[in-house]
Amino acid sequence: MGEFTMMTKAGTRYQQRVQQTLQKHKASDKPTYILGIETSCDETSAAVVEDGRKILSNIIASQADIHKRFGGVVPEVASRRHVENITLTIEEALQAAGKTFDDLAGIAVTYGPGLVGALLVGVAAAKAISFARGIPLIGVHHIAGHIYANRLVEEMEFPLVALVVSGGHTELVLMKEHGDFAILGETRDDAAGEAYDKVARALHLPYPGGPEIDRLAKEGTASVPLPRAWLEADSYDFSFSGLKSAVLNTLHNAEQKGTTINPADMAASFQDSVCEVLVEKTLRAAKQYQVRQVLLAGGVAANRELRERLVQRCQSEGIKLVIPPLSLCTDNAAMIAAAGYIGYLKEDFADLDLNGVPGLPLATSSLQ
Amino acid sequence: MRVLAIDTSNLVLSVAVVDESRVLAEMTTNLRKNHSVRLMDNISLLLDELELSPQELDGIAVAKGPGSYTGVRIGVATAKSLAWSLGIPVVGISSLQAVALNACGFTGGIVPCFDARRGQVYTALYQSQGMNRLTEMAAEQIILLREWLPLIAAETAGRPLLFLGDDVALHRETIVEMLGERALFAPSAFNHPRAAHLGWLAIERIEQADDPHSLLPEYLQVAEAEAKWLAKNSATK
C-alpha cells in the first residue's frame, strides 16, 4: 500500500514527461506555441497560435457542403468526416505554421459543448498526440474559444461583456479577468442561429439560413409587426421560439387568407426583432457592469445587421466594441488555441481521461 | 519490433504490447464504461508497467470495425494520431477477425457475430489453416441472421460452426433453431477480442501498413441519414 501511494505521488510517466516539457519551455525564451484542435460540430479545424494572440495557421476543413443536402448537420456524418480529416488537418496546420511537435508548448482541444461523437474525435487525437510527444493538454470550452477569438484581434480589457451568438448558443457572458466567465443570461429555448435556420426554411431559403435572411432583409423593410421577447425587466435571458412561431403563424395566416407577405419584408422584420433584443440587452449589461469592452462572438456575429447595430449603439454610448473578422466568427481552432493559452499559463492541464462533454457548462472561474 | 494493439470496437476494451515472439502485456476489460475516458489511461498504464516510452514502439495495430460507431472511431482516431505523431506504421484489422483469432485451430467454420439491431448481425465466416492463419470464407457484412445462417451452413458442408462474440447470447435460440447440433458455442474467454492477437497479426502485416492519414473505420453501412437520403433520391428518379 505504501509503495502504491509513492507511485501515485510520483505520477505516471506521461505526467512526468508533460512536466519536463513544461519546465523546459519555461526555462527557454521561446514564444509559446499552442496547437488548437476543434471538432465540436461540422468543421474539422487545427491551428497554431503564438502567445495566445498571433495566428500562425488556422486550417478549417468545412463539411458545410456535405450537410447542405440534409438541411442541417447530421451528427453521425460529421463524426465520420472528422476521423477522415483529423490528422491531415493537424499536419497542415503545423506545416503552414512552419512548426513541429517539438516547438509546441501545449495542445488545446474543444471538449464541449457540442456533438458528442464529433467532440470525441478531436479529444482522442489531442490526447494521443499529447501522450506520444509529452505535450501538456488543455481542455477548452467551445464558448470560451469564441470569446477568445477577439483576443486574436485586440487585447482584452476587463471587465468586459461578450455576446455569444451561434447556431447552438445565445449567451451574455461577463468576464472580470482572463479565464473567468459568469453567464449573465442565456437562451431559454432556441439559440438565435437556430431561429434563423427555422425561419429561413419557412421562407424557402436554403440552409444555412442566417446569411440568406441577412441578405434578403436588406431588400425589405421591417413592416411586419413581430414580438420582442424582453422577458422579465431585469433578465438578461433570451427567448426566440415565440418569435419563430409568430413568423410561422403570420405566414400561415396570410396563406389562408390568400394574401402574400413579401419574404424580404418578413426577413427584415424578423431580423429587426432578433437584433433589437440582442443589442439592447448587451448594452444594458455593459452599462450595469461598467465594462471597458463589449465583445461579439460566435457564428451569428457574421450577421451584418447585428454588427451594424452594435457598432452604432456602442458608438452612441461611448462603449468600446470589438468584433472579430468574419473568418474568426465561425468555428475555428485558432480561437481554441487562444483560449487554451490562458489555461496553459495557469498550468490548468487535463489528464488522459479527458472526455467529450456535449452539455459542458461554462464554469465561472476556469477555462474548464 | 514492439507493437501496441488497441480494440475498442464494442463493449470490450483491450490493449496489448507484443513483439515478434511474445505478448509483453495485455489488459482486457468488459465493462459498460466509456472508452473515451479509459483508453489512453489503459495504454499509459500498460507502457508504464513495461517501462516503455511511446518512442520505443515500432507500430500500432487497431481493430477498425465493424462495431459500435463511436467505439470504433475512438480506437481509430487514437491509433492514427499515435502512429502519425510517432512516425510509425499503423495496421487496421477487422474487429470480427480479432475475435475469430481466438478460435485458431478449430476445424469447422468460425463465425464471429456482433449484434447490429433489427435481427441483423455484423459477421463473417473464417476457416483456420493450422494454428496461425485464418482464411476468409465469406466476407464481413451486415446481414439478417436468418439469411446468414443458411448461407454459411451451405458453405461449410456439414462441418460444425463455432459462434463467437458476447452478442451471440442474444441470438442463441435462433441459431440453434436453424442449425441444430452443428452450432457450437465457446466458453466466455473466447468471446472477447484480445488485442494481443491484433498485435501479432499486425507484425505479420507491417509491410502493408496503412498511411495513418488514410486509415479509416470500417462501418459496413452508411450513416442512417445518408441511407434515407439515398433511398428518397433514388425513388424520385
Coordinates of C-alpha atoms in Angstrom, one line a residue:
Chain A
M1 CA 0.0 0.0 0.0
G2 CA 2.8 2.4 1.0
E3 CA 4.6 1.7 -2.3
F4 CA 1.4 2.3 -4.2
T5 CA 1.0 5.7 -2.6
M6 CA 4.5 6.6 -3.5
M7 CA 3.9 5.6 -7.1
T8 CA 0.8 7.8 -7.3
K9 CA 2.6 10.7 -5.9
A10 CA 5.4 10.4 -8.5
G11 CA 2.6 10.4 -11.1
T12 CA 2.6 8.5 -14.3
R13 CA 5.4 8.6 -16.8
Y14 CA 3.1 10.7 -19.0
Q15 CA 2.7 13.3 -16.3
Q16 CA 6.4 13.4 -15.7
R17 CA 7.1 13.9 -19.5
V18 CA 4.5 16.7 -19.6
Q19 CA 6.2 18.4 -16.6
Q20 CA 9.6 18.0 -18.4
T21 CA 8.2 19.7 -21.5
L22 CA 6.7 22.5 -19.3
Q23 CA 9.9 23.1 -17.3
K24 CA 12.0 23.1 -20.5
H25 CA 9.7 25.6 -22.1
K26 CA 9.6 27.9 -19.1
A27 CA 13.4 27.9 -18.9
S28 CA 13.7 28.9 -22.6
D29 CA 12.9 32.3 -24.0
K30 CA 10.9 30.9 -27.0
P31 CA 7.4 32.2 -27.7
T32 CA 4.6 29.9 -26.5
Y33 CA 3.1 28.0 -29.5
I34 CA -0.2 26.3 -28.8
L35 CA -1.8 23.8 -31.2
G36 CA -5.6 24.2 -31.2
I37 CA -8.0 21.4 -32.3
E38 CA -11.7 21.9 -32.8
T39 CA -14.2 19.2 -33.9
S40 CA -17.4 20.1 -31.9
C41 CA -19.7 20.4 -34.9
D42 CA -19.2 20.2 -38.6
E43 CA -15.8 21.8 -39.1
T44 CA -12.5 19.9 -38.6
S45 CA -10.0 22.6 -37.6
A46 CA -6.5 22.8 -36.4
A47 CA -4.3 25.9 -35.8
V48 CA -1.1 27.1 -34.3
V49 CA -1.2 30.4 -32.3
E50 CA 1.8 32.2 -30.8
D51 CA 1.5 33.7 -27.2
G52 CA -2.3 33.5 -27.4
R53 CA -2.6 36.4 -29.8
K54 CA -0.8 35.7 -33.1
I55 CA -2.3 33.2 -35.6
L56 CA 0.5 31.3 -37.4
S57 CA -2.0 29.0 -39.1
N58 CA -5.7 28.2 -38.9
I59 CA -6.8 25.3 -41.1
I60 CA -10.6 24.6 -41.5
A61 CA -11.9 21.5 -43.3
S62 CA -15.5 22.5 -43.7
Q63 CA -18.3 20.0 -44.1
A64 CA -20.9 22.6 -44.9
D65 CA -21.4 21.2 -48.4
I66 CA -21.9 17.7 -47.2
H67 CA -24.6 18.6 -44.7
K68 CA -26.4 21.0 -47.0
R69 CA -28.4 18.3 -48.7
F70 CA -29.7 17.1 -45.3
G71 CA -30.9 20.6 -44.4
G72 CA -28.7 20.6 -41.2
V73 CA -25.7 18.9 -39.6
V74 CA -26.1 15.2 -39.2
P75 CA -24.0 14.1 -36.2
E76 CA -23.0 10.7 -37.5
V77 CA -22.0 12.0 -40.9
A78 CA -20.0 14.8 -39.2
S79 CA -18.2 12.4 -36.9
R80 CA -17.2 10.2 -39.8
R81 CA -15.7 13.1 -41.7
H82 CA -13.8 14.2 -38.6
V83 CA -12.0 10.8 -38.4
E84 CA -11.1 11.1 -42.1
N85 CA -9.7 14.7 -41.8
I86 CA -8.3 14.9 -38.3
T87 CA -4.6 14.1 -38.7
L88 CA -4.3 15.6 -42.2
T89 CA -5.8 18.9 -40.8
I90 CA -3.4 19.0 -37.9
E91 CA -0.4 18.2 -40.2
E92 CA -1.5 21.0 -42.5
A93 CA -1.7 23.4 -39.6
L94 CA 1.8 22.5 -38.3
Q95 CA 3.2 22.8 -41.8
A96 CA 1.5 26.1 -42.6
A97 CA 2.9 27.5 -39.3
G98 CA 6.4 26.1 -40.0
K99 CA 6.4 24.3 -36.7
T100 CA 7.0 20.7 -35.5
F101 CA 5.7 18.9 -32.4
D102 CA 8.9 19.8 -30.6
D103 CA 8.0 23.5 -30.9
L104 CA 4.7 23.1 -29.2
A105 CA 4.2 24.2 -25.6
G106 CA 0.7 22.8 -25.4
I107 CA -2.2 21.2 -27.2
A108 CA -5.7 22.8 -26.6
V109 CA -8.8 20.9 -27.6
T110 CA -12.5 21.7 -27.5
Y111 CA -14.1 19.1 -25.2
G112 CA -17.6 20.6 -25.1
P113 CA -20.3 21.6 -25.6
G114 CA -21.1 20.2 -29.0
L115 CA -22.0 16.9 -30.7
V116 CA -20.6 14.1 -28.6
G117 CA -19.4 11.9 -31.5
A118 CA -17.8 14.8 -33.1
L119 CA -16.1 16.1 -29.9
L120 CA -14.7 12.6 -29.2
V121 CA -12.6 12.6 -32.4
G122 CA -10.8 15.8 -31.6
V123 CA -10.3 14.8 -28.0
A124 CA -9.0 11.3 -28.9
A125 CA -6.5 12.8 -31.4
A126 CA -5.4 15.5 -28.9
K127 CA -4.8 13.0 -26.1
A128 CA -3.0 10.6 -28.4
I129 CA -0.6 13.3 -29.6
S130 CA -0.1 14.7 -26.1
F131 CA 0.7 11.2 -24.9
A132 CA 3.0 10.4 -27.8
R133 CA 5.0 13.6 -27.6
G134 CA 4.7 14.5 -23.8
I135 CA 3.0 17.8 -24.6
P136 CA 0.7 19.5 -22.0
L137 CA -3.0 19.0 -22.8
I138 CA -5.6 21.8 -22.2
G139 CA -9.3 21.2 -22.4
V140 CA -11.2 24.2 -23.8
H141 CA -14.8 25.2 -23.5
H142 CA -16.2 26.0 -27.0
I143 CA -17.8 29.3 -25.9
A144 CA -14.5 30.4 -24.2
G145 CA -13.0 29.8 -27.6
H146 CA -15.5 32.0 -29.4
I147 CA -14.9 34.8 -26.8
Y148 CA -11.1 34.5 -27.1
A149 CA -11.4 34.8 -30.9
N150 CA -11.5 38.5 -30.1
R151 CA -8.0 38.4 -28.5
L152 CA -6.6 37.4 -31.9
V153 CA -7.7 40.9 -33.0
E154 CA -7.4 43.1 -30.0
E155 CA -6.2 42.8 -26.3
M156 CA -9.0 42.2 -23.8
E157 CA -9.8 44.9 -21.2
F158 CA -11.7 43.9 -18.1
P159 CA -14.4 43.9 -17.1
L160 CA -16.0 43.1 -20.4
V161 CA -19.2 41.6 -21.6
A162 CA -19.4 39.2 -24.5
L163 CA -22.4 38.5 -26.6
V164 CA -22.1 34.9 -28.0
V165 CA -24.5 34.1 -30.8
S166 CA -24.3 31.0 -32.9
G167 CA -26.3 28.1 -34.2
G168 CA -26.2 26.4 -30.8
H169 CA -25.7 29.3 -28.4
T170 CA -27.1 32.7 -27.3
E171 CA -25.3 33.9 -24.2
L172 CA -24.3 37.1 -22.5
V173 CA -21.0 36.5 -20.6
L174 CA -19.3 38.8 -18.1
M175 CA -15.6 38.5 -17.7
K176 CA -13.7 40.2 -14.9
E177 CA -10.3 38.7 -15.7
H178 CA -8.7 36.0 -18.0
G179 CA -10.4 32.7 -17.8
D180 CA -13.2 33.9 -15.6
F181 CA -16.7 33.6 -17.1
A182 CA -20.0 34.5 -15.5
I183 CA -23.1 33.9 -17.5
L184 CA -25.5 36.8 -17.2
G185 CA -28.1 35.4 -19.5
E186 CA -28.7 32.6 -22.0
T187 CA -31.5 31.4 -24.3
R188 CA -34.4 29.7 -22.6
D189 CA -35.3 27.8 -25.8
D190 CA -33.9 28.2 -29.3
A191 CA -30.5 29.6 -30.0
A192 CA -30.6 32.7 -32.3
G193 CA -28.9 30.8 -35.1
E194 CA -31.5 28.0 -34.8
A195 CA -34.3 30.5 -35.1
Y196 CA -32.7 31.9 -38.2
D197 CA -32.5 28.4 -39.7
K198 CA -36.1 27.6 -39.0
V199 CA -37.4 31.0 -40.3
A200 CA -35.3 30.6 -43.4
R201 CA -36.8 27.2 -44.0
A202 CA -40.3 28.7 -43.7
L203 CA -39.3 31.3 -46.3
H204 CA -38.0 28.5 -48.5
L205 CA -34.4 29.8 -48.3
P206 CA -31.5 27.3 -48.5
Y207 CA -29.5 26.1 -45.5
P208 CA -27.7 27.6 -43.6
G209 CA -30.4 30.2 -43.2
G210 CA -28.6 33.0 -41.4
P211 CA -26.7 34.6 -44.2
E212 CA -29.7 34.2 -46.5
I213 CA -32.0 36.1 -44.2
D214 CA -29.4 38.7 -43.6
R215 CA -29.1 39.2 -47.4
L216 CA -32.8 39.2 -48.1
A217 CA -33.6 41.5 -45.2
K218 CA -31.6 44.3 -47.0
E219 CA -34.1 44.3 -49.8
G220 CA -37.2 44.6 -47.5
T221 CA -38.5 46.8 -44.7
A222 CA -39.3 45.8 -41.2
S223 CA -43.0 46.3 -41.7
V224 CA -44.5 43.1 -40.3
P225 CA -45.3 43.5 -36.6
L226 CA -43.5 40.8 -34.6
P227 CA -43.0 40.4 -30.8
R228 CA -39.8 41.2 -28.9
A229 CA -39.0 38.7 -26.1
W230 CA -37.7 41.1 -23.3
L231 CA -38.8 38.6 -20.6
E232 CA -38.7 39.9 -17.0
A233 CA -37.5 43.5 -16.7
D234 CA -34.1 42.6 -15.1
S235 CA -33.5 39.4 -17.1
Y236 CA -30.6 39.0 -19.5
D237 CA -32.1 35.8 -20.8
F238 CA -33.3 35.4 -24.3
S239 CA -36.1 33.5 -26.0
F240 CA -36.6 33.1 -29.7
S241 CA -39.2 30.3 -30.0
G242 CA -42.1 32.8 -29.6
L243 CA -40.7 35.0 -32.3
K244 CA -40.2 32.0 -34.6
S245 CA -43.8 30.8 -34.0
A246 CA -45.1 34.3 -34.7
V247 CA -43.3 34.3 -38.0
L248 CA -44.7 30.9 -38.9
N249 CA -48.2 31.9 -37.9
T250 CA -48.1 35.2 -39.8
L251 CA -47.0 33.3 -42.9
H252 CA -49.6 30.6 -42.4
N253 CA -52.5 33.1 -41.8
A254 CA -51.6 35.1 -44.9
E255 CA -51.6 31.9 -46.9
Q256 CA -55.1 31.0 -45.5
K257 CA -56.4 34.5 -46.5
G258 CA -54.8 34.2 -49.9
T259 CA -52.7 37.3 -49.3
T260 CA -48.9 37.3 -49.6
I261 CA -46.2 38.7 -47.5
N262 CA -43.1 39.9 -49.2
P263 CA -40.4 37.5 -47.9
A264 CA -37.9 40.3 -47.9
D265 CA -40.1 42.3 -45.5
M266 CA -40.6 39.2 -43.3
A267 CA -36.8 38.6 -43.2
A268 CA -36.2 42.3 -42.3
S269 CA -38.9 42.2 -39.6
F270 CA -37.6 39.0 -38.1
Q271 CA -34.1 40.3 -38.1
D272 CA -35.2 43.6 -36.6
S273 CA -36.7 41.8 -33.7
V274 CA -33.8 39.5 -33.0
C275 CA -31.1 42.2 -33.3
E276 CA -33.0 44.7 -31.2
V277 CA -33.3 42.3 -28.3
L278 CA -29.7 41.1 -28.6
V279 CA -28.2 44.6 -28.9
E280 CA -30.4 46.3 -26.2
K281 CA -29.7 43.5 -23.6
T282 CA -26.0 43.7 -24.4
L283 CA -25.9 47.4 -23.9
R284 CA -27.9 47.2 -20.7
A285 CA -25.4 44.7 -19.3
A286 CA -22.5 46.8 -20.5
K287 CA -23.8 49.8 -18.6
Q288 CA -24.8 47.9 -15.4
Y289 CA -21.3 46.3 -15.1
Q290 CA -19.5 49.4 -16.3
V291 CA -17.5 47.4 -18.8
R292 CA -14.5 48.6 -20.7
Q293 CA -15.3 46.4 -23.7
V294 CA -18.1 44.7 -25.5
L295 CA -17.2 41.6 -27.5
L296 CA -19.2 39.9 -30.1
A297 CA -18.6 36.2 -30.7
G298 CA -20.0 33.1 -32.5
G299 CA -21.2 32.3 -36.0
V300 CA -24.1 34.8 -35.9
A301 CA -21.5 37.6 -35.4
A302 CA -21.1 37.3 -39.1
N303 CA -24.6 38.9 -39.4
R304 CA -24.3 42.4 -41.0
E305 CA -27.4 43.8 -39.4
L306 CA -26.3 42.7 -35.9
R307 CA -22.8 44.1 -36.4
E308 CA -24.0 47.5 -37.8
R309 CA -26.5 48.0 -34.9
L310 CA -23.9 47.1 -32.3
V311 CA -21.4 49.5 -33.8
Q312 CA -24.0 52.2 -33.9
R313 CA -25.3 51.7 -30.3
C314 CA -21.8 51.3 -28.8
Q315 CA -20.6 54.4 -30.6
S316 CA -23.5 56.5 -29.3
E317 CA -23.0 55.2 -25.8
G318 CA -19.2 55.6 -25.9
I319 CA -18.5 51.9 -25.2
K320 CA -15.6 50.2 -26.9
L321 CA -16.7 47.3 -29.2
V322 CA -14.5 44.5 -30.5
I323 CA -15.8 42.3 -33.4
P324 CA -13.6 39.6 -34.8
P325 CA -13.3 39.3 -38.6
L326 CA -15.8 37.0 -40.2
S327 CA -13.3 34.2 -40.6
L328 CA -12.9 34.0 -36.8
C329 CA -16.6 34.2 -36.0
T330 CA -17.4 30.7 -37.3
D331 CA -15.9 27.6 -35.6
N332 CA -12.1 27.5 -35.9
A333 CA -9.2 26.1 -33.9
A334 CA -7.2 29.4 -33.6
M335 CA -9.8 30.6 -31.1
I336 CA -9.4 27.4 -29.2
A337 CA -5.6 27.8 -29.1
A338 CA -6.1 31.4 -28.0
A339 CA -8.3 30.3 -25.1
G340 CA -6.1 27.4 -24.4
Y341 CA -3.1 29.7 -23.9
I342 CA -4.8 31.1 -20.7
G343 CA -5.1 27.5 -19.4
Y344 CA -1.5 27.0 -20.3
L345 CA -0.4 30.0 -18.3
K346 CA -2.5 28.8 -15.3
E347 CA -1.0 25.3 -15.8
D348 CA -4.5 24.0 -15.8
F349 CA -3.7 20.8 -17.6
A350 CA -6.1 17.9 -18.5
D351 CA -5.2 14.3 -17.9
L352 CA -5.6 11.4 -20.3
D353 CA -9.1 10.7 -19.1
L354 CA -10.3 14.0 -20.7
N355 CA -13.7 13.2 -22.2
G356 CA -16.0 14.9 -24.7
V357 CA -18.9 16.5 -22.8
P358 CA -21.8 17.5 -25.0
G359 CA -23.6 19.7 -22.4
L360 CA -20.5 21.2 -20.8
P361 CA -21.4 24.3 -18.7
L362 CA -19.2 27.4 -18.9
A363 CA -17.8 27.4 -15.4
T364 CA -17.2 30.7 -13.6
S365 CA -13.6 30.5 -12.6
S366 CA -11.7 28.4 -15.1
L367 CA -11.4 27.6 -18.8
Q368 CA -12.7 24.2 -17.8
Chain B
M1 CA 9.7 -4.9 -33.0
R2 CA 7.1 -3.8 -30.5
V3 CA 3.5 -3.2 -31.5
L4 CA 0.8 -1.5 -29.4
A5 CA -2.6 -3.0 -30.2
I6 CA -6.0 -1.5 -29.4
D7 CA -9.5 -2.8 -29.7
T8 CA -12.4 -0.5 -28.6
S9 CA -14.9 -1.6 -31.2
N10 CA -17.5 -3.0 -28.8
L11 CA -18.0 -3.1 -25.0
V12 CA -14.7 -4.8 -24.5
L13 CA -11.6 -2.6 -24.2
S14 CA -8.4 -4.5 -24.9
V15 CA -4.9 -3.1 -25.2
A16 CA -1.6 -5.1 -25.6
V17 CA 2.0 -4.7 -26.4
V18 CA 3.6 -7.6 -28.3
D19 CA 6.9 -8.3 -30.1
E20 CA 7.7 -11.0 -32.7
S21 CA 7.7 -13.8 -30.3
R22 CA 5.9 -12.8 -27.1
V23 CA 2.9 -11.0 -25.6
L24 CA 4.6 -8.4 -23.3
A25 CA 1.5 -7.1 -21.7
E26 CA -2.2 -7.2 -22.3
M27 CA -5.2 -5.8 -20.5
T28 CA -8.8 -6.6 -21.4
T29 CA -11.9 -5.3 -19.6
N30 CA -15.5 -5.9 -20.3
L31 CA -17.2 -3.0 -18.5
R32 CA -20.0 -0.8 -19.6
K33 CA -17.7 2.2 -19.2
N34 CA -16.7 4.9 -21.5
H35 CA -13.8 4.0 -23.9
S36 CA -13.1 7.7 -24.4
V37 CA -12.2 8.1 -20.7
R38 CA -10.3 4.9 -20.3
L39 CA -8.4 4.0 -23.4
M40 CA -5.4 6.4 -23.1
D41 CA -5.2 5.7 -19.4
N42 CA -5.0 2.0 -20.1
I43 CA -2.3 2.5 -22.7
S44 CA -0.4 4.7 -20.3
L45 CA -0.7 2.1 -17.6
L46 CA 0.5 -0.7 -19.8
L47 CA 3.5 1.2 -21.1
D48 CA 4.4 2.3 -17.6
E49 CA 4.3 -1.3 -16.4
L50 CA 6.6 -2.3 -19.2
E51 CA 8.8 0.8 -18.6
L52 CA 8.5 1.7 -22.2
S53 CA 8.2 5.2 -23.6
P54 CA 5.9 5.8 -26.6
Q55 CA 9.1 6.4 -28.7
E56 CA 10.1 2.8 -28.1
L57 CA 7.0 1.5 -30.1
D58 CA 7.5 0.4 -33.7
G59 CA 3.9 0.1 -34.8
I60 CA 0.3 0.4 -33.9
A61 CA -2.5 -2.1 -34.5
V62 CA -6.1 -1.3 -34.2
A63 CA -9.5 -3.1 -34.7
K64 CA -11.1 -0.8 -37.3
G65 CA -14.6 -2.2 -37.1
P66 CA -17.3 -3.2 -37.6
G67 CA -18.8 -2.5 -34.2
S68 CA -20.1 0.5 -32.3
Y69 CA -19.6 3.5 -34.5
T70 CA -18.4 5.6 -31.6
G71 CA -16.2 2.8 -30.1
V72 CA -14.6 2.2 -33.5
R73 CA -13.9 5.9 -34.0
I74 CA -12.3 6.3 -30.6
G75 CA -9.9 3.4 -31.5
V76 CA -9.1 4.5 -35.0
A77 CA -8.7 8.2 -34.2
T78 CA -6.4 7.3 -31.3
A79 CA -4.4 4.8 -33.3
K80 CA -3.9 7.0 -36.4
S81 CA -3.0 10.0 -34.2
L82 CA -0.5 7.9 -32.2
A83 CA 1.1 6.4 -35.3
W84 CA 1.3 9.7 -37.2
S85 CA 2.7 11.7 -34.3
L86 CA 5.3 8.9 -33.5
G87 CA 6.1 8.4 -37.2
I88 CA 5.4 4.7 -37.1
P89 CA 3.2 2.4 -39.2
V90 CA -0.4 1.6 -38.2
V91 CA -2.3 -1.6 -39.3
G92 CA -6.1 -1.6 -39.2
I93 CA -7.6 -5.1 -38.8
S94 CA -11.2 -6.3 -38.9
S95 CA -12.8 -6.3 -35.5
L96 CA -14.6 -9.6 -36.5
Q97 CA -11.3 -11.2 -37.4
A98 CA -9.9 -10.1 -34.0
V99 CA -12.5 -12.2 -32.3
A100 CA -12.2 -15.1 -34.8
L101 CA -8.5 -15.4 -34.0
N102 CA -9.4 -16.8 -30.6
A103 CA -10.5 -20.0 -32.4
C104 CA -7.4 -20.6 -34.5
G105 CA -7.0 -24.3 -34.8
F106 CA -10.7 -25.1 -34.8
T107 CA -11.5 -27.3 -37.8
G108 CA -15.1 -26.2 -38.6
G109 CA -16.3 -22.7 -39.6
I110 CA -15.6 -19.8 -37.3
V111 CA -18.4 -17.3 -37.1
P112 CA -17.9 -14.1 -35.1
C113 CA -21.1 -12.1 -34.6
F114 CA -21.8 -8.6 -33.3
D115 CA -25.4 -7.6 -32.9
A116 CA -26.4 -4.9 -35.4
R117 CA -30.1 -4.5 -34.3
R118 CA -33.4 -5.4 -36.0
G119 CA -32.4 -9.0 -36.4
Q120 CA -29.1 -8.1 -38.2
V121 CA -25.6 -9.0 -37.3
Y122 CA -22.1 -7.9 -38.4
T123 CA -20.5 -11.1 -39.2
A124 CA -18.0 -13.1 -41.4
L125 CA -17.1 -16.7 -41.9
Y126 CA -13.5 -17.8 -41.4
Q127 CA -11.6 -21.1 -41.6
S128 CA -8.5 -21.9 -39.7
Q129 CA -5.4 -23.0 -41.6
G130 CA -3.3 -24.8 -39.0
M131 CA -2.8 -22.7 -35.8
N132 CA -1.7 -19.4 -37.1
R133 CA -3.8 -18.4 -40.1
L134 CA -7.4 -17.6 -40.9
T135 CA -8.9 -17.6 -44.3
E136 CA -12.0 -15.6 -45.0
M137 CA -14.7 -17.9 -46.5
A138 CA -17.4 -15.3 -46.6
A139 CA -16.5 -11.6 -46.4
E140 CA -17.6 -9.5 -43.5
Q141 CA -21.0 -8.0 -43.9
I142 CA -24.2 -6.8 -42.2
I143 CA -27.0 -9.2 -42.8
L144 CA -30.2 -10.6 -41.2
L145 CA -29.1 -13.5 -39.1
R146 CA -31.9 -15.7 -40.6
E147 CA -30.5 -15.1 -44.0
W148 CA -26.9 -15.6 -42.9
L149 CA -27.3 -19.0 -41.2
P150 CA -28.4 -20.9 -44.3
L151 CA -25.6 -19.3 -46.4
I152 CA -22.8 -20.4 -44.0
A153 CA -24.4 -23.8 -43.5
A154 CA -24.2 -24.4 -47.2
E155 CA -20.7 -23.0 -47.4
T156 CA -19.3 -25.4 -44.8
A157 CA -20.7 -28.8 -46.0
G158 CA -21.9 -30.3 -42.8
R159 CA -19.0 -29.3 -40.6
P160 CA -19.6 -27.7 -37.2
L161 CA -19.9 -23.9 -36.9
L162 CA -18.4 -22.1 -33.9
F163 CA -20.2 -18.8 -33.0
L164 CA -18.1 -16.2 -31.2
G165 CA -18.9 -12.9 -29.5
D166 CA -20.8 -11.7 -26.4
D167 CA -23.8 -10.8 -28.6
V168 CA -24.2 -14.4 -29.7
A169 CA -26.1 -15.0 -26.5
L170 CA -28.9 -12.7 -27.8
H171 CA -29.3 -14.9 -30.9
R172 CA -28.6 -18.3 -29.5
E173 CA -32.1 -19.6 -29.8
T174 CA -32.4 -18.6 -33.5
I175 CA -29.0 -20.2 -34.2
V176 CA -29.9 -23.5 -32.5
E177 CA -33.4 -23.5 -34.1
M178 CA -31.9 -23.2 -37.6
L179 CA -28.6 -25.2 -37.3
G180 CA -29.3 -27.7 -34.5
E181 CA -26.2 -29.6 -33.3
R182 CA -24.0 -28.1 -36.0
A183 CA -23.9 -24.9 -34.0
L184 CA -21.2 -24.7 -31.3
F185 CA -20.8 -22.1 -28.6
A186 CA -17.5 -21.1 -27.0
P187 CA -16.6 -20.6 -23.3
S188 CA -16.7 -16.9 -22.3
A189 CA -13.0 -16.2 -22.7
F190 CA -13.2 -17.0 -26.5
N191 CA -15.9 -14.4 -27.0
H192 CA -13.8 -11.3 -26.3
P193 CA -11.3 -9.8 -28.7
R194 CA -7.8 -9.9 -27.4
A195 CA -5.6 -7.1 -28.5
A196 CA -2.6 -9.4 -28.4
H197 CA -4.0 -11.3 -31.4
L198 CA -4.3 -8.0 -33.3
G199 CA -0.7 -7.1 -32.4
W200 CA 0.6 -10.5 -33.7
L201 CA -1.3 -10.1 -36.9
A202 CA -0.1 -6.5 -37.3
I203 CA 3.6 -7.7 -37.1
E204 CA 2.9 -10.1 -39.9
R205 CA 1.3 -7.4 -42.0
I206 CA 3.6 -4.5 -41.0
E207 CA 5.0 -4.3 -44.6
Q208 CA 1.5 -3.5 -45.9
A209 CA 0.8 -0.9 -43.1
D210 CA -1.7 1.9 -43.8
D211 CA -0.8 5.5 -44.2
P212 CA -2.0 6.9 -40.8
H213 CA -3.9 9.7 -42.6
S214 CA -5.9 7.3 -44.7
L215 CA -6.7 4.7 -42.0
L216 CA -10.5 4.7 -41.7
P217 CA -13.1 2.8 -39.7
E218 CA -15.0 0.1 -41.5
Y219 CA -18.6 0.7 -40.5
L220 CA -20.1 -1.7 -43.1
Q221 CA -23.1 0.6 -43.5
V222 CA -23.6 4.2 -44.5
A223 CA -25.0 6.6 -41.8
E224 CA -28.7 6.3 -41.3
A225 CA -29.4 9.8 -42.6
E226 CA -27.3 9.0 -45.7
A227 CA -29.3 5.8 -46.3
K228 CA -32.6 7.7 -46.1
W229 CA -31.4 10.4 -48.4
L230 CA -30.2 7.8 -50.9
A231 CA -33.5 5.9 -50.7
K232 CA -35.5 9.1 -51.2
N233 CA -33.4 10.4 -54.0
S234 CA -33.2 7.2 -56.0
A235 CA -37.0 6.7 -55.5
T236 CA -37.8 10.0 -57.1
K237 CA -35.8 9.4 -60.2

